Short mmCIF file of C-alpha atoms (C1' of nucleotides) in Angstrom, two decimals:
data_model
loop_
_atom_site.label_atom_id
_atom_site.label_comp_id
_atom_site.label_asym_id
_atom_site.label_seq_id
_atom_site.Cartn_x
_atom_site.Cartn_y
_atom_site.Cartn_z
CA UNK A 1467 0.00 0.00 0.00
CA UNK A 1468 2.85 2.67 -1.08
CA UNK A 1469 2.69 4.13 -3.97
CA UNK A 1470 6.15 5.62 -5.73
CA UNK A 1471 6.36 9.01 -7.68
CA UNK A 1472 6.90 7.55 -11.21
CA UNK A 1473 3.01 6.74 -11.99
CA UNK A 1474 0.07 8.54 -11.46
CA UNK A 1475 -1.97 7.21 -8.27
CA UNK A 1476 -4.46 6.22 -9.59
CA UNK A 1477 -2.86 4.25 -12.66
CA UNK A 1478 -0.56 2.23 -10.14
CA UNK A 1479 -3.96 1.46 -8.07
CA UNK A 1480 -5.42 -0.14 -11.77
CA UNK A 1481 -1.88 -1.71 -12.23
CA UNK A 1482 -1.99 -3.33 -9.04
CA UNK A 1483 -5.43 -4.71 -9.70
CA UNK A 1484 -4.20 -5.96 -12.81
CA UNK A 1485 -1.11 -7.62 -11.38
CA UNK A 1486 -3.29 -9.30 -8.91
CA UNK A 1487 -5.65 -10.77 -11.40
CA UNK A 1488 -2.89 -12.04 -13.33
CA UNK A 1489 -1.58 -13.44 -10.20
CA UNK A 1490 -5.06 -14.96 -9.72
CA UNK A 1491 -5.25 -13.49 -6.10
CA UNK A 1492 -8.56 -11.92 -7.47
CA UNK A 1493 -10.85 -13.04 -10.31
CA UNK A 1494 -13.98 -12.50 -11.44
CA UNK A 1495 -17.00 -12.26 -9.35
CA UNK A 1496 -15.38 -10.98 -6.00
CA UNK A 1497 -16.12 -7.93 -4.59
CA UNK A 1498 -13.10 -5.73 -4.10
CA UNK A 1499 -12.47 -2.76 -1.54
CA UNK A 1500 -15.12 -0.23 -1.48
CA UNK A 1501 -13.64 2.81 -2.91
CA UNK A 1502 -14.08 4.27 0.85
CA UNK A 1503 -12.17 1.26 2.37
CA UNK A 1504 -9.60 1.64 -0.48
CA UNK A 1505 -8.86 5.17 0.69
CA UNK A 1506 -8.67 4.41 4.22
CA UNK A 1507 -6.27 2.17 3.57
CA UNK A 1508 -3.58 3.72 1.54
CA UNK A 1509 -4.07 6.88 2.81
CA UNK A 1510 -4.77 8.82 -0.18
CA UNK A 1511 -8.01 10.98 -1.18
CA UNK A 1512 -10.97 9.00 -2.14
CA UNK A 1513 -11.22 11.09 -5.17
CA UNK A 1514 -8.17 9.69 -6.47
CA UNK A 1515 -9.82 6.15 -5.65
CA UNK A 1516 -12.72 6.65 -7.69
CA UNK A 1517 -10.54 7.95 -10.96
CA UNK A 1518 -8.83 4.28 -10.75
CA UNK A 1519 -12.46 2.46 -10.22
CA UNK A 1520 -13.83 4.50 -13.00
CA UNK A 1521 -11.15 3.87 -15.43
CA UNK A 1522 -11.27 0.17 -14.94
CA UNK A 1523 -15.22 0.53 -15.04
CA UNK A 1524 -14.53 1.72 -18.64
CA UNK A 1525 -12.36 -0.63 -19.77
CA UNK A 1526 -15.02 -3.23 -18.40
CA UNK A 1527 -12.34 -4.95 -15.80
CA UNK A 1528 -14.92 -4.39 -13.47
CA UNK A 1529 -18.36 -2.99 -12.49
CA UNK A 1530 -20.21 -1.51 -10.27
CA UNK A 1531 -23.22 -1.76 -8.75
CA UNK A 1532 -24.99 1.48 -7.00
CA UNK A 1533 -25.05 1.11 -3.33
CA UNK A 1534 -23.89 -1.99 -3.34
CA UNK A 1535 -19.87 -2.36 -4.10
CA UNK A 1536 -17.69 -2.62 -7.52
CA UNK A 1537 -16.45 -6.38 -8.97
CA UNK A 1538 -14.01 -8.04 -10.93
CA UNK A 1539 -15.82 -8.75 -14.05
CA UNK A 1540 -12.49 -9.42 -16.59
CA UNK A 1541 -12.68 -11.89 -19.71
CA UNK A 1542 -9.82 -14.52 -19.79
CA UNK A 1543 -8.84 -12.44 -23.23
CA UNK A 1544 -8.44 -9.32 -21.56
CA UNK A 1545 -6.45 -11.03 -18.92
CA UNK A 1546 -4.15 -12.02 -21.12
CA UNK A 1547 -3.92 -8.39 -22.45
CA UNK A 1548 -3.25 -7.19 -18.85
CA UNK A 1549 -0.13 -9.64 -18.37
CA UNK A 1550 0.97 -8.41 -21.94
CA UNK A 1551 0.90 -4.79 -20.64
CA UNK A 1552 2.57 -5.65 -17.31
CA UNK A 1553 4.91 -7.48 -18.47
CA UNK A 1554 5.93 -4.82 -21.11
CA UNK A 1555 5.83 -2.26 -18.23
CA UNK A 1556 8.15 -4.71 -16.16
CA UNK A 1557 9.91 -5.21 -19.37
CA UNK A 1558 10.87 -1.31 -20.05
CA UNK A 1559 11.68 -0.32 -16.50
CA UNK A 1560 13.95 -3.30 -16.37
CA UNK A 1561 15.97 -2.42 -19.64
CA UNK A 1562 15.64 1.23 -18.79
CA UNK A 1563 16.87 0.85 -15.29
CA UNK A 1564 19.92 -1.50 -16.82
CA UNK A 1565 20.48 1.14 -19.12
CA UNK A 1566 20.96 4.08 -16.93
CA UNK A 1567 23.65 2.44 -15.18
CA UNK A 1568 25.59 1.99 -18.19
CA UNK A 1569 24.83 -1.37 -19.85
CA UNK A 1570 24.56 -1.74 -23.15
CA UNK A 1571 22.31 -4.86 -24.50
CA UNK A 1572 24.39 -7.41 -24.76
CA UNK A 1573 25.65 -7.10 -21.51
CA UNK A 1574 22.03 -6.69 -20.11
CA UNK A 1575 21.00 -10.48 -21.83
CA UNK A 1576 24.51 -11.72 -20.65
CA UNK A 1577 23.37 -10.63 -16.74
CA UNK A 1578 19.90 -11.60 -17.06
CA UNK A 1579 21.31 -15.46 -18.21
CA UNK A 1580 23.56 -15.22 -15.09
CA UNK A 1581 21.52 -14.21 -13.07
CA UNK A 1582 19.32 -16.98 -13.74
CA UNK A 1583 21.21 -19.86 -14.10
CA UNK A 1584 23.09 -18.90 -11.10
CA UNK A 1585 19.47 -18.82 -9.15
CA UNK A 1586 18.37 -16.14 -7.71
CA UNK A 1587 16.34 -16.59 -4.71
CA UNK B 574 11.57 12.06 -4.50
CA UNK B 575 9.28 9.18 -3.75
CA UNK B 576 9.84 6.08 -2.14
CA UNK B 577 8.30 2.65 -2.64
CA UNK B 578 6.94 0.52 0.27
CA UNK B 579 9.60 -2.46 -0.62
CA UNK B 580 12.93 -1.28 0.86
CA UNK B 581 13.64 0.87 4.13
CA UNK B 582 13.63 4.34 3.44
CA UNK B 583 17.16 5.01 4.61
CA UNK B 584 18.62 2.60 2.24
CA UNK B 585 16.36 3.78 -0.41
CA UNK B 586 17.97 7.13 0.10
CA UNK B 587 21.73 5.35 -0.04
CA UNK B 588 20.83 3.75 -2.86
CA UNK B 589 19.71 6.95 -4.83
CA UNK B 590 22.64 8.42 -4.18
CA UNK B 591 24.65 4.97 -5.85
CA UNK B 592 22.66 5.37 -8.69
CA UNK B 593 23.23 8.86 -9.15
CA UNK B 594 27.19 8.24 -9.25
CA UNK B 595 27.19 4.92 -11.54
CA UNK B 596 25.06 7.40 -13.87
CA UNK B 597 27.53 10.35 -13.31
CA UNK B 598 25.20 13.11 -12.32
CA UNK B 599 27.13 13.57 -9.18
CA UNK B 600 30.80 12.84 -8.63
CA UNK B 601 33.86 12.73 -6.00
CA UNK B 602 34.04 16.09 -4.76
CA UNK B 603 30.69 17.07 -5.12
CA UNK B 604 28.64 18.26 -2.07
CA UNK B 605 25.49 16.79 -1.62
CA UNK B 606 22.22 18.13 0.46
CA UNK B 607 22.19 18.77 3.71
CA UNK B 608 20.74 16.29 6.07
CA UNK B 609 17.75 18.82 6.73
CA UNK B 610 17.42 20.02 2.86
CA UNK B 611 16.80 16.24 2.20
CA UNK B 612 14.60 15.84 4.96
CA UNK B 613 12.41 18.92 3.62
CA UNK B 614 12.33 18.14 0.12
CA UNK B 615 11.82 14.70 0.22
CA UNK B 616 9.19 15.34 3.05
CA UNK B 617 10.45 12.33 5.36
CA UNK B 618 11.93 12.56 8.95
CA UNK B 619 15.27 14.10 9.71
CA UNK B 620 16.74 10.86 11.60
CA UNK B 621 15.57 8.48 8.44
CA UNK B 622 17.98 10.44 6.48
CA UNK B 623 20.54 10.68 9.35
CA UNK B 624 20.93 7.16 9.29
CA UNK B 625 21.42 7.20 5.33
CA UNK B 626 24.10 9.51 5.73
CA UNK B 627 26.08 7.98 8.51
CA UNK B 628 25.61 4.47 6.57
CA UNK B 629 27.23 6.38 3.96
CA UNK B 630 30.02 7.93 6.16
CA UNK B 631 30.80 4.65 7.50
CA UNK B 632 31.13 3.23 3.90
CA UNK B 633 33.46 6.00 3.44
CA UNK B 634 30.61 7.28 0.09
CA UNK B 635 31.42 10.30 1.58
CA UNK B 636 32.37 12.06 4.64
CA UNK B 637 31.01 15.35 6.41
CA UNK B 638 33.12 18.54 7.04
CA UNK B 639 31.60 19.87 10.29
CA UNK B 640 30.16 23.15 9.76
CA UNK B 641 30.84 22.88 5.83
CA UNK B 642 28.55 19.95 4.76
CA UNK B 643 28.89 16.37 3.00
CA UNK B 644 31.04 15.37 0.39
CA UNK B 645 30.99 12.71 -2.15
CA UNK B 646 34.46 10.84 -1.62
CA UNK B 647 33.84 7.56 -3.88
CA UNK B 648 37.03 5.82 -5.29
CA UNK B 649 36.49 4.40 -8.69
CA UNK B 650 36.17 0.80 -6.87
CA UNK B 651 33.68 1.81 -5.42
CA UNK B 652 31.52 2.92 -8.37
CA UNK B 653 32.06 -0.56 -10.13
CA UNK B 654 31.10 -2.69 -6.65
CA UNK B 655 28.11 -0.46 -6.59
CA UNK B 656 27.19 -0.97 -10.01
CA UNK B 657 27.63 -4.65 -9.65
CA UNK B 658 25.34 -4.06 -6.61
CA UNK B 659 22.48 -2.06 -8.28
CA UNK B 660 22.38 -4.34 -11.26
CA UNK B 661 21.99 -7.27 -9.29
CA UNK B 662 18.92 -5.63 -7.02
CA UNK B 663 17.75 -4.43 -10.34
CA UNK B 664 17.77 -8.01 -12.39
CA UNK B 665 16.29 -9.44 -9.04
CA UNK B 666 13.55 -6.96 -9.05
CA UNK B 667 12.93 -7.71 -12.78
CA UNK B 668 13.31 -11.60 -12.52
CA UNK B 669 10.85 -11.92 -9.70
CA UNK B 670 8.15 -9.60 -11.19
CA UNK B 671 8.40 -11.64 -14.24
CA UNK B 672 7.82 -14.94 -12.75
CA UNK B 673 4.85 -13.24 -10.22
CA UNK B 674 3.40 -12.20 -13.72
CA UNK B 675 3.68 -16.72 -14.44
CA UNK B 676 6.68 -15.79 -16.57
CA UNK B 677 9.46 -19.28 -16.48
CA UNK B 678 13.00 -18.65 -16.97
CA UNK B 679 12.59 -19.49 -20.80
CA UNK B 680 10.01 -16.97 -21.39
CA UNK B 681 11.52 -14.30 -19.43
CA UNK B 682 14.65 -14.44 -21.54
CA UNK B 683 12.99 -14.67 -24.69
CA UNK B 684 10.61 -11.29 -23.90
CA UNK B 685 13.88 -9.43 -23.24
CA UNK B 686 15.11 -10.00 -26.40
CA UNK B 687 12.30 -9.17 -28.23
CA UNK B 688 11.89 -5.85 -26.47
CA UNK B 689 15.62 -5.65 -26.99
CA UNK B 690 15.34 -6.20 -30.90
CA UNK B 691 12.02 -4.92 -31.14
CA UNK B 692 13.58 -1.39 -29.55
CA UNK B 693 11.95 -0.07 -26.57
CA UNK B 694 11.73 3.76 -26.58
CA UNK C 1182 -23.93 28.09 -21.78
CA UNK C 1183 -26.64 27.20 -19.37
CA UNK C 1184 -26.93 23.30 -17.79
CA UNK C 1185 -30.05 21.95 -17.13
CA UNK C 1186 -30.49 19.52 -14.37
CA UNK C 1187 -30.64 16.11 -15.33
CA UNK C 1188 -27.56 14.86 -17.30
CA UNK C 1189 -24.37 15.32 -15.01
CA UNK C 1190 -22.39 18.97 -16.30
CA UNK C 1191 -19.74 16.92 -17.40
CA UNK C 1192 -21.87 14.33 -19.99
CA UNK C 1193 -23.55 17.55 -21.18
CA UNK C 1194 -20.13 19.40 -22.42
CA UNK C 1195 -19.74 16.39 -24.13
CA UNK C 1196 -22.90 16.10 -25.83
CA UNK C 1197 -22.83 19.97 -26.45
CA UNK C 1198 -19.26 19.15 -28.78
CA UNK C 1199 -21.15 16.28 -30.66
CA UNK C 1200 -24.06 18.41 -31.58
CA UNK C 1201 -21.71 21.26 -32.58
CA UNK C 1202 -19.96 18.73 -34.74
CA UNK C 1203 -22.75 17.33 -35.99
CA UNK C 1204 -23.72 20.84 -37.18
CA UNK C 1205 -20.39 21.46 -39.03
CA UNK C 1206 -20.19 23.98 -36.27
CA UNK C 1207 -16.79 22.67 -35.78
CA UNK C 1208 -14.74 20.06 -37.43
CA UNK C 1209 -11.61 18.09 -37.40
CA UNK C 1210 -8.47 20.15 -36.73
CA UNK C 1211 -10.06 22.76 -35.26
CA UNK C 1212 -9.16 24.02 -31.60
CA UNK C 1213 -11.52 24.07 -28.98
CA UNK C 1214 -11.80 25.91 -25.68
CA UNK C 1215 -8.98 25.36 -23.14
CA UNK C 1216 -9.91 24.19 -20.00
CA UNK C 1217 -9.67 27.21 -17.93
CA UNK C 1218 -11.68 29.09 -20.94
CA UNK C 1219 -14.22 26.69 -20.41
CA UNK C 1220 -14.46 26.77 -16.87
CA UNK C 1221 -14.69 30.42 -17.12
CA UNK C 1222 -17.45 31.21 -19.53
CA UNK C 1223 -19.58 28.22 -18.30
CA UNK C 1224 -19.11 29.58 -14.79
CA UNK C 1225 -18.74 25.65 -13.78
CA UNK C 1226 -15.37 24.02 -12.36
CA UNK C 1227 -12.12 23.61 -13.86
CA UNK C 1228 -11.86 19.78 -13.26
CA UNK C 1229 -15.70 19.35 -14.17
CA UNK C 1230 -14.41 20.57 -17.61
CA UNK C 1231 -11.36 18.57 -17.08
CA UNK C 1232 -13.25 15.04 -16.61
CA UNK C 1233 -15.57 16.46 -20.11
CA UNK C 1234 -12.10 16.85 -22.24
CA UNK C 1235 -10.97 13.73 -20.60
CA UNK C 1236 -13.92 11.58 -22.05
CA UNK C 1237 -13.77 13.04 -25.12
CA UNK C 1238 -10.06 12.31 -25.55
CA UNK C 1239 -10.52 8.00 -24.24
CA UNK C 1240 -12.73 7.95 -26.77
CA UNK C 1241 -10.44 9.36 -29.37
CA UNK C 1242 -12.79 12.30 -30.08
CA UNK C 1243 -10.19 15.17 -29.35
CA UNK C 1244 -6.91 14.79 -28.73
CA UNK C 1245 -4.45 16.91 -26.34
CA UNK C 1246 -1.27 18.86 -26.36
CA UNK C 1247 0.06 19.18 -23.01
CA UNK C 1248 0.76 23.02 -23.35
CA UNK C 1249 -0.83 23.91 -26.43
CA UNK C 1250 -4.10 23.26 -26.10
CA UNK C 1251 -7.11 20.41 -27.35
CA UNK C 1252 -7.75 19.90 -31.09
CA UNK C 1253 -10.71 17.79 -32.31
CA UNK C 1254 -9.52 14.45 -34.14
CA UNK C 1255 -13.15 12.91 -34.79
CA UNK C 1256 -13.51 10.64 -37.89
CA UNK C 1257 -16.47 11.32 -39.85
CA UNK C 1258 -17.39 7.43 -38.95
CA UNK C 1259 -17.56 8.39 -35.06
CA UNK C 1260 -19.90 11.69 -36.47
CA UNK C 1261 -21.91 9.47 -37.71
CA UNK C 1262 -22.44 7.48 -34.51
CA UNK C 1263 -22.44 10.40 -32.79
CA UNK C 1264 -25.45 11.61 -34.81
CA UNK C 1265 -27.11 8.26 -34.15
CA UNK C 1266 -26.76 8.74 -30.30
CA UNK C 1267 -27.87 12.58 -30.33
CA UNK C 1268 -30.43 11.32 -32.07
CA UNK C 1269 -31.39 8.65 -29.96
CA UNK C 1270 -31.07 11.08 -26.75
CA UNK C 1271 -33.58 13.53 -28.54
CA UNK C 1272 -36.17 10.95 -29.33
CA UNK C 1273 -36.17 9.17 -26.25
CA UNK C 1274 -36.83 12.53 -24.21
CA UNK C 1275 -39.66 13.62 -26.49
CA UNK C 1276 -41.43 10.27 -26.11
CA UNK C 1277 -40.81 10.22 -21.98
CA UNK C 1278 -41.66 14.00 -22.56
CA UNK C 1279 -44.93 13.08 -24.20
CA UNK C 1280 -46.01 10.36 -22.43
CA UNK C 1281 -46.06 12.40 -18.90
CA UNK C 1282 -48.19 14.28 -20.83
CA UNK C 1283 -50.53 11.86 -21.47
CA UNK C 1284 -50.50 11.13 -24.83
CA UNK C 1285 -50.33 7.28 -26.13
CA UNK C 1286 -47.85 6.17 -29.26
CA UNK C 1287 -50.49 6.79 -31.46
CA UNK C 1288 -51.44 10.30 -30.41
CA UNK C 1289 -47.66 11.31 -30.32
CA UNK C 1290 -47.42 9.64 -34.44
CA UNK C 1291 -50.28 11.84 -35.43
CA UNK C 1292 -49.39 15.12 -33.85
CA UNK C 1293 -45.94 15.17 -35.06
CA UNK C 1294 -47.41 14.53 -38.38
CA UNK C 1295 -49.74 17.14 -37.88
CA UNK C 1296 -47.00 19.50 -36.56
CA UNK C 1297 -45.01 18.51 -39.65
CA UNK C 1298 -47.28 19.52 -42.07
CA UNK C 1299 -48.70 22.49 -40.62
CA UNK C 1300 -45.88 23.70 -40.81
CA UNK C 1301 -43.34 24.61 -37.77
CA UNK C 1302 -41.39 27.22 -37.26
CA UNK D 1060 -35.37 21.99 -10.42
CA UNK D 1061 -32.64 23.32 -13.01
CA UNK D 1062 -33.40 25.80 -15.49
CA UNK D 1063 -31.26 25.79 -18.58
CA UNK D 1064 -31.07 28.81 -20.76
CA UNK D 1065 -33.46 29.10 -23.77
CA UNK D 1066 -36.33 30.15 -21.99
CA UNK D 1067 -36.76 33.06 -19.34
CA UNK D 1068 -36.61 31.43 -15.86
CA UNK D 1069 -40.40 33.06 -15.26
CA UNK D 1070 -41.53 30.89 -18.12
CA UNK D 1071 -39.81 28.27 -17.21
CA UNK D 1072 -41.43 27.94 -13.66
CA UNK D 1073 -45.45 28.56 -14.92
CA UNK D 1074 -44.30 25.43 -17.45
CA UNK D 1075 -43.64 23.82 -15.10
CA UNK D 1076 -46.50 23.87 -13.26
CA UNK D 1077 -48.39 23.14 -15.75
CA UNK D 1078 -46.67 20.12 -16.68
CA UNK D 1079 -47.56 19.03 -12.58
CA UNK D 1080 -50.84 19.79 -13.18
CA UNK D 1081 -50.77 17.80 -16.55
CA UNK D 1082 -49.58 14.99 -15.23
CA UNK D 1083 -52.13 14.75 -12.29
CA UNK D 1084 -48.87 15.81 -9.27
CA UNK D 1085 -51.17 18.30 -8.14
CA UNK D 1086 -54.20 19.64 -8.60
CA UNK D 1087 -56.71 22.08 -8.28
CA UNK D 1088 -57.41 23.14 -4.63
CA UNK D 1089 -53.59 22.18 -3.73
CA UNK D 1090 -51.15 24.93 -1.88
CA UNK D 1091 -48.24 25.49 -3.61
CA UNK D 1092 -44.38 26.38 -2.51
CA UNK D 1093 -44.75 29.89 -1.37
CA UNK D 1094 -42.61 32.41 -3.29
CA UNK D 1095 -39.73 32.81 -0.61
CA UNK D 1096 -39.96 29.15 -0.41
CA UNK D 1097 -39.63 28.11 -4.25
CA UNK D 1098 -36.81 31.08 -4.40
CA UNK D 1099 -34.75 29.46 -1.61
CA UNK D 1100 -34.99 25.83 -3.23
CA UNK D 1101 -34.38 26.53 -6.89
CA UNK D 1102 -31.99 29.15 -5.69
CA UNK D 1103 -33.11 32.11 -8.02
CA UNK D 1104 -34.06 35.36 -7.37
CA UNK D 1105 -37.58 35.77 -5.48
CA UNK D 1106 -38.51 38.74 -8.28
CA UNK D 1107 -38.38 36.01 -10.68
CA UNK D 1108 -40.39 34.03 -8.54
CA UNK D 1109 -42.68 36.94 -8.40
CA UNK D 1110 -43.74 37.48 -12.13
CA UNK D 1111 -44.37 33.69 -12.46
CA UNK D 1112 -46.41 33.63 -9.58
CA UNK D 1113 -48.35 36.73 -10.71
CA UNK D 1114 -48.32 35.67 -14.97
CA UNK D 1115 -50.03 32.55 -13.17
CA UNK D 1116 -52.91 34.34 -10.77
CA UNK D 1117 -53.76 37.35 -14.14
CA UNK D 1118 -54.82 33.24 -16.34
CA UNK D 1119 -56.71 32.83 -13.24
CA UNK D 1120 -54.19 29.78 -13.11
CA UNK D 1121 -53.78 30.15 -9.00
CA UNK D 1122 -55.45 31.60 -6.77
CA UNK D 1123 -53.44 33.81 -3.53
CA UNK D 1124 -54.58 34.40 -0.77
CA UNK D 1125 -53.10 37.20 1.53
CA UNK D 1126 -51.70 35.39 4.99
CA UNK D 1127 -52.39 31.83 3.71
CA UNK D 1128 -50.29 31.36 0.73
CA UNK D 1129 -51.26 30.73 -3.13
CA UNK D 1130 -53.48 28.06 -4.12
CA UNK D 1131 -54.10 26.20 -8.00
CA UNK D 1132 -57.27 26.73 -9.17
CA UNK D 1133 -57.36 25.50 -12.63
CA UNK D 1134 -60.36 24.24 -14.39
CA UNK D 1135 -60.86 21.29 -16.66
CA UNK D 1136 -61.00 23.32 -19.65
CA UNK D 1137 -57.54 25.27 -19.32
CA UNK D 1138 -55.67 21.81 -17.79
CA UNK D 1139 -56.87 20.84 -22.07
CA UNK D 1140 -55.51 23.98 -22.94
CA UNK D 1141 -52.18 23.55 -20.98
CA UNK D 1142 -51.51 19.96 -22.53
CA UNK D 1143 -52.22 21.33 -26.15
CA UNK D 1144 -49.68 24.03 -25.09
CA UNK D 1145 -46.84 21.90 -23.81
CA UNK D 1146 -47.86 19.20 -26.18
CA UNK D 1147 -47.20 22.20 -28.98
CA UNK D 1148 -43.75 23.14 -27.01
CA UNK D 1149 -42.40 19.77 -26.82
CA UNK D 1150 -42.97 18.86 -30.58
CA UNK D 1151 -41.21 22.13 -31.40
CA UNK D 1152 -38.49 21.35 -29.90
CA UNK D 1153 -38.17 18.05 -31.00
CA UNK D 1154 -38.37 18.97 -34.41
CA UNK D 1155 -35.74 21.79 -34.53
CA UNK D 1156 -33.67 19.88 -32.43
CA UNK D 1157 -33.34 17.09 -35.11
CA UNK D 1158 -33.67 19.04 -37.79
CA UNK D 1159 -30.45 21.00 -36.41
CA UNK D 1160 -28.80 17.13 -36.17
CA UNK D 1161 -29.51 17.08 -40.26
CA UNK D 1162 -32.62 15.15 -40.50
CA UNK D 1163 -35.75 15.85 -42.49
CA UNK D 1164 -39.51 15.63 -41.79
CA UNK D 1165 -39.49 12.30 -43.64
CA UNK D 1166 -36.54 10.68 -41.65
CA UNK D 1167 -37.92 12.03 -38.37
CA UNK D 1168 -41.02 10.23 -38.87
CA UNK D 1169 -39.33 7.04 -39.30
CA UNK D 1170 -37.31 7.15 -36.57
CA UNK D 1171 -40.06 8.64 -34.46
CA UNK D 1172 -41.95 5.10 -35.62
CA UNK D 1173 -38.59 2.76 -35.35
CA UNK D 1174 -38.37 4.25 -31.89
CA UNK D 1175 -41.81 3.78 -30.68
CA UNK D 1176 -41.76 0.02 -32.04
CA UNK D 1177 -38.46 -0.90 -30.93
CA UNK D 1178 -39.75 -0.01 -27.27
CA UNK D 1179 -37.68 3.09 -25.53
CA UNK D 1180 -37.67 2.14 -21.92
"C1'" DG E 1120 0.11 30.11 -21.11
"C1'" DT E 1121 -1.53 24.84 -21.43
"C1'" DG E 1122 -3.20 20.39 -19.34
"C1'" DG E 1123 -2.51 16.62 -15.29
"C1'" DT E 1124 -2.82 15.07 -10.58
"C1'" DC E 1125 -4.28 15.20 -6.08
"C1'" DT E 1126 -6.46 16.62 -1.79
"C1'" DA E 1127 -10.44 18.14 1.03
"C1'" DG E 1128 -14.89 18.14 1.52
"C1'" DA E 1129 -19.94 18.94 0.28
"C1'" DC E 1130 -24.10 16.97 -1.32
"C1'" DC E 1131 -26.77 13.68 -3.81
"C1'" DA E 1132 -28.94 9.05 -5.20
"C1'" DC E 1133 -29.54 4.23 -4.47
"C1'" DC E 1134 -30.00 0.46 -0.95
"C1'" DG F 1292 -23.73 1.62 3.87
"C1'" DT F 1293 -22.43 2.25 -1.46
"C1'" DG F 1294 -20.88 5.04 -5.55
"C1'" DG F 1295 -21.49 9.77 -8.45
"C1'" DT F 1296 -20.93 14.66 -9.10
"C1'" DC F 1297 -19.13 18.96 -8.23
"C1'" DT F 1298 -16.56 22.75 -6.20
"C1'" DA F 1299 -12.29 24.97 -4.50
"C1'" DG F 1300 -7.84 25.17 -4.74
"C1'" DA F 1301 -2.86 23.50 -4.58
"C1'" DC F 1302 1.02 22.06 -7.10
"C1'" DC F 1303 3.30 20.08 -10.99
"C1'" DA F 1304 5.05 19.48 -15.97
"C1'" DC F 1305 5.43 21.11 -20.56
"C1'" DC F 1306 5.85 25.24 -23.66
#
DNA sequence: GTGGTCTAGACCACC
DNA sequence: GTGGTCTAGACCACC
């Protein structure tokens, strides 16, 4: 429940909702946080809540019932399209991050097969 | 000027200031913020950034002048341990978001080098 | 520049820039209101305008240039949808509109007809 | 209780009343909102308030009396005149409105008819 | 100047 | 209780 400066708010709350249904923590049909509890929670305005619930009411990720609470509603397709995005986003920060500190492609693949044949925990 | 819920705050701060050398934005001899300017502008509490900074002494990243300030002091051995330090907590950070996304080691590497080819802005 | 009560301010901005487009009051390319403009001459809220322009742009209808300004982009295939939903919205208010009246379908076919050829204003 | 902008708010308010009385929400022999009171809750200026109130009592509309408020007194003969009215303000507007979306008298009928088939809710 | 984000808080509608 | 709309106003980024 902290949020870092790089994203909007309210796209890391959608992101996080993503993640988690691509994680299957959530799926569809449950209930998540009431955009009151949400905002209670992470300590941020309930305004910026509601942007994040709204968006992902667009995109039909989930909906929302009057007076009664918002839920997952995702399609397996667009679950798949989710874990594209994320994993692009992961993807991008990753090379960008390598990047910045001065590695240059091939060096970034050579450390990423280290890396994992050596195991990381 | 934001910090993440992952890491403690203090070494958050340390590692900023690693970054910020590998990438050559500051160098040896430079004088960095004051204990209380960082404290102000980052909007966190005096003794969290304390502790960065005497972590930092004691690592002898830089020392403090009384009365004048601190000073970056890194030897070039330095830089390239702390490179090798940030790339590893970087390729962990990627590897395990990858595989929380259901990503196997096979995958993973193949993705990279499609973003790689397929240039990422 | 006056909002009637039932549609939220923000849905009837919107529907105010179909119509006008619709009309060939404005067209693709050309420059709308800024924000602040807006807000000003409608005597409503900055970020009641903002969540208007911010509609319009998810659904590709205008498009933004952080620091110049907002520029419509429609395609005269969303017009014509858009004329189909104005349309729709118009029709289903003067039905509702003349059923509280009183009047059956019937009645309401025969005095538009009526109203048609007698000649309106 | 919003007024929006092509009529005078005066206007507006009688119309409205009629419309109530149209549709059977009150009748003749009922107390209405006294002036102060309808200013306060549609939050417009009592002098407005004032000509509708007195537009309504010269068509013998209402009746006031001093010290116990204003009262409708309508007969059966102007409630027909009052629907033909509305009925006549409602199709005018309906027609210039889709005429100004780019339809003519013969498309308007159809979808008038498409529209009352189909079933609006 | 432009738009983008966020907070604080009021008031409403639906249940 | 739930979400929906709106205002007021701060602060930021881009130009």
């Amino acid at each position: 429940m902290g949020f870092d400066s790089s994203l909007p708010i309210y796209q890391q709350i959608i992101d996080a909702y993503k993640k988690s249904l691509i994680r299957g923590e959530i799926q569809t049909g449950d209930k998540i946080l009431s955009q009151r509890e949400y905002a209670l929670k992470a300590r941020i305005n309930p305004n910026t809540v509601q942007r994040a619930y709204r968006e992902m009411e667009m995109i039909k990720m989930v909906e929302t019932l009057r007076g009664q609470g918002t839920y997952i509603c995702a399609t397996d397709i667009m679950l798949e399209q989710f874990k594209e995005e994320m994993a692009g986003q992961v993807l991008n920060y990753f090379i960008s991050e390598m990047k910045s500190l001065g590695f240059d492609d091939h060096e970034i693949k050579n450390r990423l097969n280290t890396q994992l044949e050596g195991g990381n925990k």
